[in-house]
Amino acid sequence: MSCQTEYVQTRLERLKEEDLHRKPNKWIENLPGTRTARRVLDIACGLGFDSIAWTRAGKRTVGVDFNFDLVHSAAQLAARQGLQIDFVVADATRLPFRAKTFDISFSENLLEHVPDWQKIVHEAERTLAEGGVFFVRTTNRHCPRNPEIRHFHVYPWFPAALKRPLLDWIMRHKPALVNYTSFPAVNWFTYPGLAAFFREAGFEAYEIFDLVERDAISPNRRKCFFLLQLLKTYHPLRCLVYPLMGAVQVLGVKRNGAGGLSQR
């Protein structure tokens, strides 16, 4: 059995019923303009859980992934849910869509696996309408916990000269440690660094701390809202919590629009 087939089989074996009934991404869903957005692009859709969530929310969703078996399985899962979703086999660095096609685009757990990750950001910008939103969730270099390679929790802090040979050995002898993927994580990001690249690529960039609103969090967490407000207001304080964040999450609004999704 190939690593690709093993990877898809592992994903299917771990499938839970709640995966098929998850809610859309809360950071995007809570933006005022999301209600009027219609076209959504799920980049690296995997088994299509997020595509299903956005379709149930009334959006016209397209899911793309490089892995044919994943795309095929995603289409079957959506059909069993009675949903019509367009799933496409495509390279995220060369999306097969015209400019300004989508209102919302997101990519979770992809950038860390793609050497030319910058091209994905540029492609998202190209295919978004003006004022459209692009959300990314990826690896956090500041966090010592490493979910990408099991049992190697300080791997992101290793020097590059050690990372490459260690990863090569794992891929040859212990592929289960990377869930049998053929494309293990090779990039590690920081909140300020990724946000800066978003701005270079034509987005207004926001860290999740910028997006937190009191009404959007649970009643229990509202007791600590004053701490979140401090992080939202005083950016240097964020350095204290970056190592505690399991992932880097950045949202971009495409510039040159007459009011973006966050404003309409």
mmCIF file of C-alpha atoms in Angstrom:
data_model
loop_
_atom_site.group_PDB
_atom_site.id
_atom_site.type_symbol
_atom_site.label_atom_id
_atom_site.label_comp_id
_atom_site.label_asym_id
_atom_site.label_seq_id
_atom_site.Cartn_x
_atom_site.Cartn_y
_atom_site.Cartn_z
ATOM 1 C CA MET A 1 0.000 0.000 0.000
ATOM 2 C CA SER A 2 1.423 3.414 -1.001
ATOM 3 C CA CYS A 3 1.952 6.194 1.553
ATOM 4 C CA GLN A 4 -0.748 8.246 -0.180
ATOM 5 C CA THR A 5 -3.304 5.438 0.064
ATOM 6 C CA GLU A 6 -2.272 4.755 3.662
ATOM 7 C CA TYR A 7 -2.669 8.447 4.482
ATOM 8 C CA VAL A 8 -6.214 8.632 3.093
ATOM 9 C CA GLN A 9 -7.177 5.370 4.770
ATOM 10 C CA THR A 10 -5.883 6.696 8.106
ATOM 11 C CA ARG A 11 -7.920 9.876 7.707
ATOM 12 C CA LEU A 12 -11.077 7.879 6.948
ATOM 13 C CA GLU A 13 -10.539 5.575 9.910
ATOM 14 C CA ARG A 14 -10.342 8.618 12.201
ATOM 15 C CA LEU A 15 -13.535 10.120 10.790
ATOM 16 C CA LYS A 16 -16.085 11.037 13.454
ATOM 17 C CA GLU A 17 -19.728 11.942 12.977
ATOM 18 C CA GLU A 18 -19.130 15.401 14.447
ATOM 19 C CA ASP A 19 -16.591 16.074 11.675
ATOM 20 C CA LEU A 20 -19.500 16.116 9.236
ATOM 21 C CA HIS A 21 -21.469 18.569 11.374
ATOM 22 C CA ARG A 22 -18.867 21.140 12.334
ATOM 23 C CA LYS A 23 -19.602 24.854 12.097
ATOM 24 C CA PRO A 24 -17.895 27.261 9.671
ATOM 25 C CA ASN A 25 -14.683 28.934 10.782
ATOM 26 C CA LYS A 26 -15.690 31.292 13.603
ATOM 27 C CA TRP A 27 -13.157 33.986 12.739
ATOM 28 C CA ILE A 28 -14.655 34.351 9.273
ATOM 29 C CA GLU A 29 -18.259 33.679 10.232
ATOM 30 C CA ASN A 30 -18.284 36.503 12.811
ATOM 31 C CA LEU A 31 -17.289 39.170 10.280
ATOM 32 C CA PRO A 32 -20.256 41.427 9.433
ATOM 33 C CA GLY A 33 -19.912 40.966 5.677
ATOM 34 C CA THR A 34 -19.860 37.163 5.755
ATOM 35 C CA ARG A 35 -23.653 37.067 5.624
ATOM 36 C CA THR A 36 -23.687 38.589 2.121
ATOM 37 C CA ALA A 37 -20.725 36.584 0.804
ATOM 38 C CA ARG A 38 -21.704 33.799 -1.588
ATOM 39 C CA ARG A 39 -18.627 32.107 -3.058
ATOM 40 C CA VAL A 40 -16.217 30.170 -0.833
ATOM 41 C CA LEU A 41 -12.944 28.417 -1.715
ATOM 42 C CA ASP A 42 -11.591 25.689 0.582
ATOM 43 C CA ILE A 43 -7.888 25.290 -0.275
ATOM 44 C CA ALA A 44 -6.529 21.860 0.720
ATOM 45 C CA CYS A 45 -10.024 20.679 1.577
ATOM 46 C CA GLY A 46 -8.945 17.186 2.641
ATOM 47 C CA LEU A 47 -12.087 15.139 3.322
ATOM 48 C CA GLY A 48 -14.221 18.247 2.857
ATOM 49 C CA PHE A 49 -15.438 18.856 6.414
ATOM 50 C CA ASP A 50 -15.159 22.643 6.119
ATOM 51 C CA SER A 51 -16.608 22.631 2.618
ATOM 52 C CA ILE A 52 -19.612 20.783 3.999
ATOM 53 C CA ALA A 53 -19.937 23.286 6.859
ATOM 54 C CA TRP A 54 -19.927 26.322 4.573
ATOM 55 C CA THR A 55 -22.346 24.691 2.130
ATOM 56 C CA ARG A 56 -24.759 24.008 4.972
ATOM 57 C CA ALA A 57 -24.420 27.702 5.860
ATOM 58 C CA GLY A 58 -25.815 28.572 2.433
ATOM 59 C CA LYS A 59 -22.602 29.308 0.525
ATOM 60 C CA ARG A 60 -21.535 28.100 -2.920
ATOM 61 C CA THR A 61 -18.395 26.188 -1.983
ATOM 62 C CA VAL A 62 -15.524 24.789 -4.018
ATOM 63 C CA GLY A 63 -13.004 22.465 -2.381
ATOM 64 C CA VAL A 64 -9.583 21.845 -3.901
ATOM 65 C CA ASP A 65 -6.860 19.386 -2.930
ATOM 66 C CA PHE A 66 -3.751 17.951 -4.581
ATOM 67 C CA ASN A 67 -4.620 14.418 -3.469
ATOM 68 C CA PHE A 68 -7.060 12.701 -5.851
ATOM 69 C CA ASP A 69 -8.094 10.056 -3.305
ATOM 70 C CA LEU A 70 -8.946 12.732 -0.737
ATOM 71 C CA VAL A 71 -11.002 14.683 -3.270
ATOM 72 C CA HIS A 72 -12.845 11.522 -4.337
ATOM 73 C CA SER A 73 -13.597 10.621 -0.713
ATOM 74 C CA ALA A 74 -14.727 14.189 0.045
ATOM 75 C CA ALA A 75 -17.181 14.105 -2.849
ATOM 76 C CA GLN A 76 -18.608 10.798 -1.602
ATOM 77 C CA LEU A 77 -19.003 12.118 1.965
ATOM 78 C CA ALA A 78 -20.768 15.263 0.729
ATOM 79 C CA ALA A 79 -23.102 13.215 -1.475
ATOM 80 C CA ARG A 80 -24.062 11.052 1.498
ATOM 81 C CA GLN A 81 -25.006 14.260 3.315
ATOM 82 C CA GLY A 82 -27.214 15.258 0.386
ATOM 83 C CA LEU A 83 -24.986 18.203 -0.529
ATOM 84 C CA GLN A 84 -23.806 19.373 -3.940
ATOM 85 C CA ILE A 85 -20.217 20.602 -3.660
ATOM 86 C CA ASP A 86 -17.664 21.068 -6.411
ATOM 87 C CA PHE A 87 -14.442 19.259 -5.476
ATOM 88 C CA VAL A 88 -11.447 19.792 -7.746
ATOM 89 C CA VAL A 89 -8.006 18.187 -7.915
ATOM 90 C CA ALA A 90 -5.655 21.150 -8.154
ATOM 91 C CA ASP A 91 -2.285 22.564 -7.133
ATOM 92 C CA ALA A 92 -2.801 25.339 -4.570
ATOM 93 C CA THR A 93 0.158 27.241 -6.043
ATOM 94 C CA ARG A 94 -1.617 27.350 -9.439
ATOM 95 C CA LEU A 95 -5.349 27.524 -8.835
ATOM 96 C CA PRO A 96 -7.504 26.824 -11.937
ATOM 97 C CA PHE A 97 -9.866 29.763 -11.367
ATOM 98 C CA ARG A 98 -10.272 33.205 -12.862
ATOM 99 C CA ALA A 99 -9.308 36.329 -10.967
ATOM 100 C CA LYS A 100 -11.853 37.681 -8.455
ATOM 101 C CA THR A 101 -13.935 34.489 -8.425
ATOM 102 C CA PHE A 102 -14.447 34.064 -4.654
ATOM 103 C CA ASP A 103 -15.580 36.135 -1.671
ATOM 104 C CA ILE A 104 -14.037 33.926 1.016
ATOM 105 C CA SER A 105 -10.975 31.709 0.840
ATOM 106 C CA PHE A 106 -9.287 29.751 3.591
ATOM 107 C CA SER A 107 -6.502 27.258 4.038
ATOM 108 C CA GLU A 108 -5.931 25.328 7.241
ATOM 109 C CA ASN A 109 -2.873 23.163 7.827
ATOM 110 C CA LEU A 110 -1.423 23.589 4.341
ATOM 111 C CA LEU A 111 1.266 26.287 4.225
ATOM 112 C CA GLU A 112 3.608 24.290 6.444
ATOM 113 C CA HIS A 113 3.682 21.475 3.851
ATOM 114 C CA VAL A 114 4.456 23.517 0.728
ATOM 115 C CA PRO A 115 8.008 24.779 0.044
ATOM 116 C CA ASP A 116 6.665 27.577 -2.210
ATOM 117 C CA TRP A 117 3.961 28.576 0.282
ATOM 118 C CA GLN A 118 4.178 32.220 -0.820
ATOM 119 C CA LYS A 119 2.556 31.262 -4.132
ATOM 120 C CA ILE A 120 -0.539 30.026 -2.274
ATOM 121 C CA VAL A 121 -1.015 33.423 -0.652
ATOM 122 C CA HIS A 122 -0.597 35.182 -4.000
ATOM 123 C CA GLU A 123 -3.061 32.801 -5.676
ATOM 124 C CA ALA A 124 -5.602 33.406 -2.923
ATOM 125 C CA GLU A 125 -5.230 37.147 -3.454
ATOM 126 C CA ARG A 126 -5.637 36.766 -7.220
ATOM 127 C CA THR A 127 -8.798 34.656 -7.030
ATOM 128 C CA LEU A 128 -10.518 36.771 -4.361
ATOM 129 C CA ALA A 129 -12.900 39.580 -5.193
ATOM 130 C CA GLU A 130 -11.956 43.003 -3.861
ATOM 131 C CA GLY A 131 -12.687 43.128 -0.153
ATOM 132 C CA GLY A 132 -12.639 39.331 0.022
ATOM 133 C CA VAL A 133 -11.262 37.439 3.005
ATOM 134 C CA PHE A 134 -8.407 34.910 3.198
ATOM 135 C CA PHE A 135 -7.858 32.972 6.430
ATOM 136 C CA VAL A 136 -4.834 30.791 7.192
ATOM 137 C CA ARG A 137 -4.079 28.415 10.034
ATOM 138 C CA THR A 138 -0.575 26.961 10.077
ATOM 139 C CA THR A 139 2.365 25.924 12.271
ATOM 140 C CA ASN A 140 3.723 28.147 15.041
ATOM 141 C CA ARG A 141 7.514 28.367 15.307
ATOM 142 C CA HIS A 142 7.249 29.912 18.774
ATOM 143 C CA CYS A 143 5.306 26.986 20.242
ATOM 144 C CA PRO A 144 7.421 24.059 21.554
ATOM 145 C CA ARG A 145 4.589 21.593 21.011
ATOM 146 C CA ASN A 146 4.849 20.016 17.572
ATOM 147 C CA PRO A 147 1.744 18.213 16.237
ATOM 148 C CA GLU A 148 3.305 17.593 12.819
ATOM 149 C CA ILE A 149 5.782 14.920 13.936
ATOM 150 C CA ARG A 150 4.638 12.828 16.845
ATOM 151 C CA HIS A 151 6.927 12.734 19.897
ATOM 152 C CA PHE A 152 9.219 15.493 18.554
ATOM 153 C CA HIS A 153 7.797 18.450 20.430
ATOM 154 C CA VAL A 154 10.734 20.855 20.079
ATOM 155 C CA TYR A 155 11.423 20.032 16.429
ATOM 156 C CA PRO A 156 10.545 23.594 15.244
ATOM 157 C CA TRP A 157 13.449 24.903 17.319
ATOM 158 C CA PHE A 158 16.014 22.515 15.838
ATOM 159 C CA PRO A 159 18.644 24.046 13.500
ATOM 160 C CA ALA A 160 17.987 23.500 9.798
ATOM 161 C CA ALA A 161 21.098 21.308 9.533
ATOM 162 C CA LEU A 162 19.461 18.832 11.923
ATOM 163 C CA LYS A 163 15.843 19.128 10.763
ATOM 164 C CA ARG A 164 16.358 17.894 7.212
ATOM 165 C CA PRO A 165 18.254 14.645 7.910
ATOM 166 C CA LEU A 166 15.967 13.823 10.830
ATOM 167 C CA LEU A 167 12.860 14.298 8.687
ATOM 168 C CA ASP A 168 14.393 12.219 5.881
ATOM 169 C CA TRP A 169 15.025 9.380 8.356
ATOM 170 C CA ILE A 170 11.449 9.565 9.681
ATOM 171 C CA MET A 171 9.997 9.509 6.160
ATOM 172 C CA ARG A 172 12.025 6.381 5.301
ATOM 173 C CA HIS A 173 11.740 4.414 8.525
ATOM 174 C CA LYS A 174 8.868 5.808 10.642
ATOM 175 C CA PRO A 175 6.205 7.232 8.278
ATOM 176 C CA ALA A 176 3.512 6.700 10.921
ATOM 177 C CA LEU A 177 5.054 9.593 12.879
ATOM 178 C CA VAL A 178 3.916 11.946 10.097
ATOM 179 C CA ASN A 179 0.607 10.121 9.492
ATOM 180 C CA TYR A 180 1.942 8.557 6.273
ATOM 181 C CA THR A 181 1.830 11.838 4.395
ATOM 182 C CA SER A 182 4.097 12.281 1.394
ATOM 183 C CA PHE A 183 4.301 15.992 2.148
ATOM 184 C CA PRO A 184 5.463 16.515 5.754
ATOM 185 C CA ALA A 185 5.710 19.942 7.366
ATOM 186 C CA VAL A 186 8.800 21.866 6.271
ATOM 187 C CA ASN A 187 7.807 25.447 7.177
ATOM 188 C CA TRP A 188 7.294 27.071 10.576
ATOM 189 C CA PHE A 189 5.752 30.512 10.951
ATOM 190 C CA THR A 190 5.373 33.386 13.386
ATOM 191 C CA TYR A 191 2.344 35.629 13.794
ATOM 192 C CA PRO A 192 4.196 38.867 12.923
ATOM 193 C CA GLY A 193 6.078 37.260 10.033
ATOM 194 C CA LEU A 194 3.019 35.782 8.320
ATOM 195 C CA ALA A 195 0.987 38.953 8.856
ATOM 196 C CA ALA A 196 3.797 40.984 7.284
ATOM 197 C CA PHE A 197 3.803 38.739 4.208
ATOM 198 C CA PHE A 198 0.033 39.079 3.900
ATOM 199 C CA ARG A 199 0.454 42.856 3.739
ATOM 200 C CA GLU A 200 3.151 42.508 1.070
ATOM 201 C CA ALA A 201 0.786 40.284 -0.951
ATOM 202 C CA GLY A 202 -2.009 42.880 -1.012
ATOM 203 C CA PHE A 203 -4.017 42.173 2.143
ATOM 204 C CA GLU A 204 -4.890 44.081 5.243
ATOM 205 C CA ALA A 205 -3.674 41.585 7.833
ATOM 206 C CA TYR A 206 -5.187 40.728 11.210
ATOM 207 C CA GLU A 207 -3.984 38.341 13.883
ATOM 208 C CA ILE A 208 -6.763 36.509 15.715
ATOM 209 C CA PHE A 209 -6.186 38.804 18.703
ATOM 210 C CA ASP A 210 -7.438 41.664 16.501
ATOM 211 C CA LEU A 211 -10.661 39.782 15.766
ATOM 212 C CA VAL A 212 -11.803 38.896 19.272
ATOM 213 C CA GLU A 213 -15.125 40.494 20.272
ATOM 214 C CA ARG A 214 -16.844 40.045 23.626
ATOM 215 C CA ASP A 215 -20.137 38.821 22.140
ATOM 216 C CA ALA A 216 -18.354 36.189 20.040
ATOM 217 C CA ILE A 217 -16.813 34.258 22.948
ATOM 218 C CA SER A 218 -18.415 31.901 25.447
ATOM 219 C CA PRO A 219 -19.791 33.272 28.744
ATOM 220 C CA ASN A 220 -17.047 31.506 30.725
ATOM 221 C CA ARG A 221 -14.292 33.104 28.661
ATOM 222 C CA ARG A 222 -15.851 36.542 28.956
ATOM 223 C CA LYS A 223 -14.524 36.616 32.507
ATOM 224 C CA CYS A 224 -11.047 36.899 30.983
ATOM 225 C CA PHE A 225 -12.022 39.283 28.216
ATOM 226 C CA PHE A 226 -10.025 42.099 29.805
ATOM 227 C CA LEU A 227 -6.858 40.059 29.135
ATOM 228 C CA LEU A 228 -7.849 39.595 25.503
ATOM 229 C CA GLN A 229 -8.543 43.313 25.297
ATOM 230 C CA LEU A 230 -5.017 44.019 26.527
ATOM 231 C CA LEU A 231 -3.568 41.754 23.824
ATOM 232 C CA LYS A 232 -5.773 43.428 21.241
ATOM 233 C CA THR A 233 -4.665 46.919 22.277
ATOM 234 C CA TYR A 234 -1.015 46.466 23.287
ATOM 235 C CA HIS A 235 0.684 44.420 20.597
ATOM 236 C CA PRO A 236 4.038 43.897 22.406
ATOM 237 C CA LEU A 237 2.215 41.857 25.073
ATOM 238 C CA ARG A 238 1.406 39.225 22.445
ATOM 239 C CA CYS A 239 4.994 37.990 22.614
ATOM 240 C CA LEU A 240 4.116 36.544 26.028
ATOM 241 C CA VAL A 241 1.366 34.321 24.625
ATOM 242 C CA TYR A 242 2.742 33.374 21.194
ATOM 243 C CA PRO A 243 4.540 30.310 22.658
ATOM 244 C CA LEU A 244 1.217 29.126 24.121
ATOM 245 C CA MET A 245 -0.601 29.191 20.781
ATOM 246 C CA GLY A 246 -0.787 25.841 19.026
ATOM 247 C CA ALA A 247 -1.011 27.476 15.593
ATOM 248 C CA VAL A 248 -0.521 30.754 13.756
ATOM 249 C CA GLN A 249 -3.876 32.109 12.565
ATOM 250 C CA VAL A 250 -3.988 35.182 10.338
ATOM 251 C CA LEU A 251 -6.871 36.708 8.396
ATOM 252 C CA GLY A 252 -6.390 38.982 5.406
ATOM 253 C CA VAL A 253 -8.844 41.317 3.678
ATOM 254 C CA LYS A 254 -7.971 42.009 0.047
ATOM 255 C CA ARG A 255 -7.171 45.667 -0.524
ATOM 256 C CA ASN A 256 -8.606 48.077 -3.092
ATOM 257 C CA GLY A 257 -12.202 47.160 -2.317
ATOM 258 C CA ALA A 258 -14.973 49.616 -1.587
ATOM 259 C CA GLY A 259 -15.370 48.170 1.903
ATOM 260 C CA GLY A 260 -14.343 44.597 2.668
ATOM 261 C CA LEU A 261 -16.189 41.724 4.252
ATOM 262 C CA SER A 262 -15.192 43.114 7.617
ATOM 263 C CA GLN A 263 -16.920 46.415 6.836
ATOM 264 C CA ARG A 264 -20.026 45.706 4.787
#
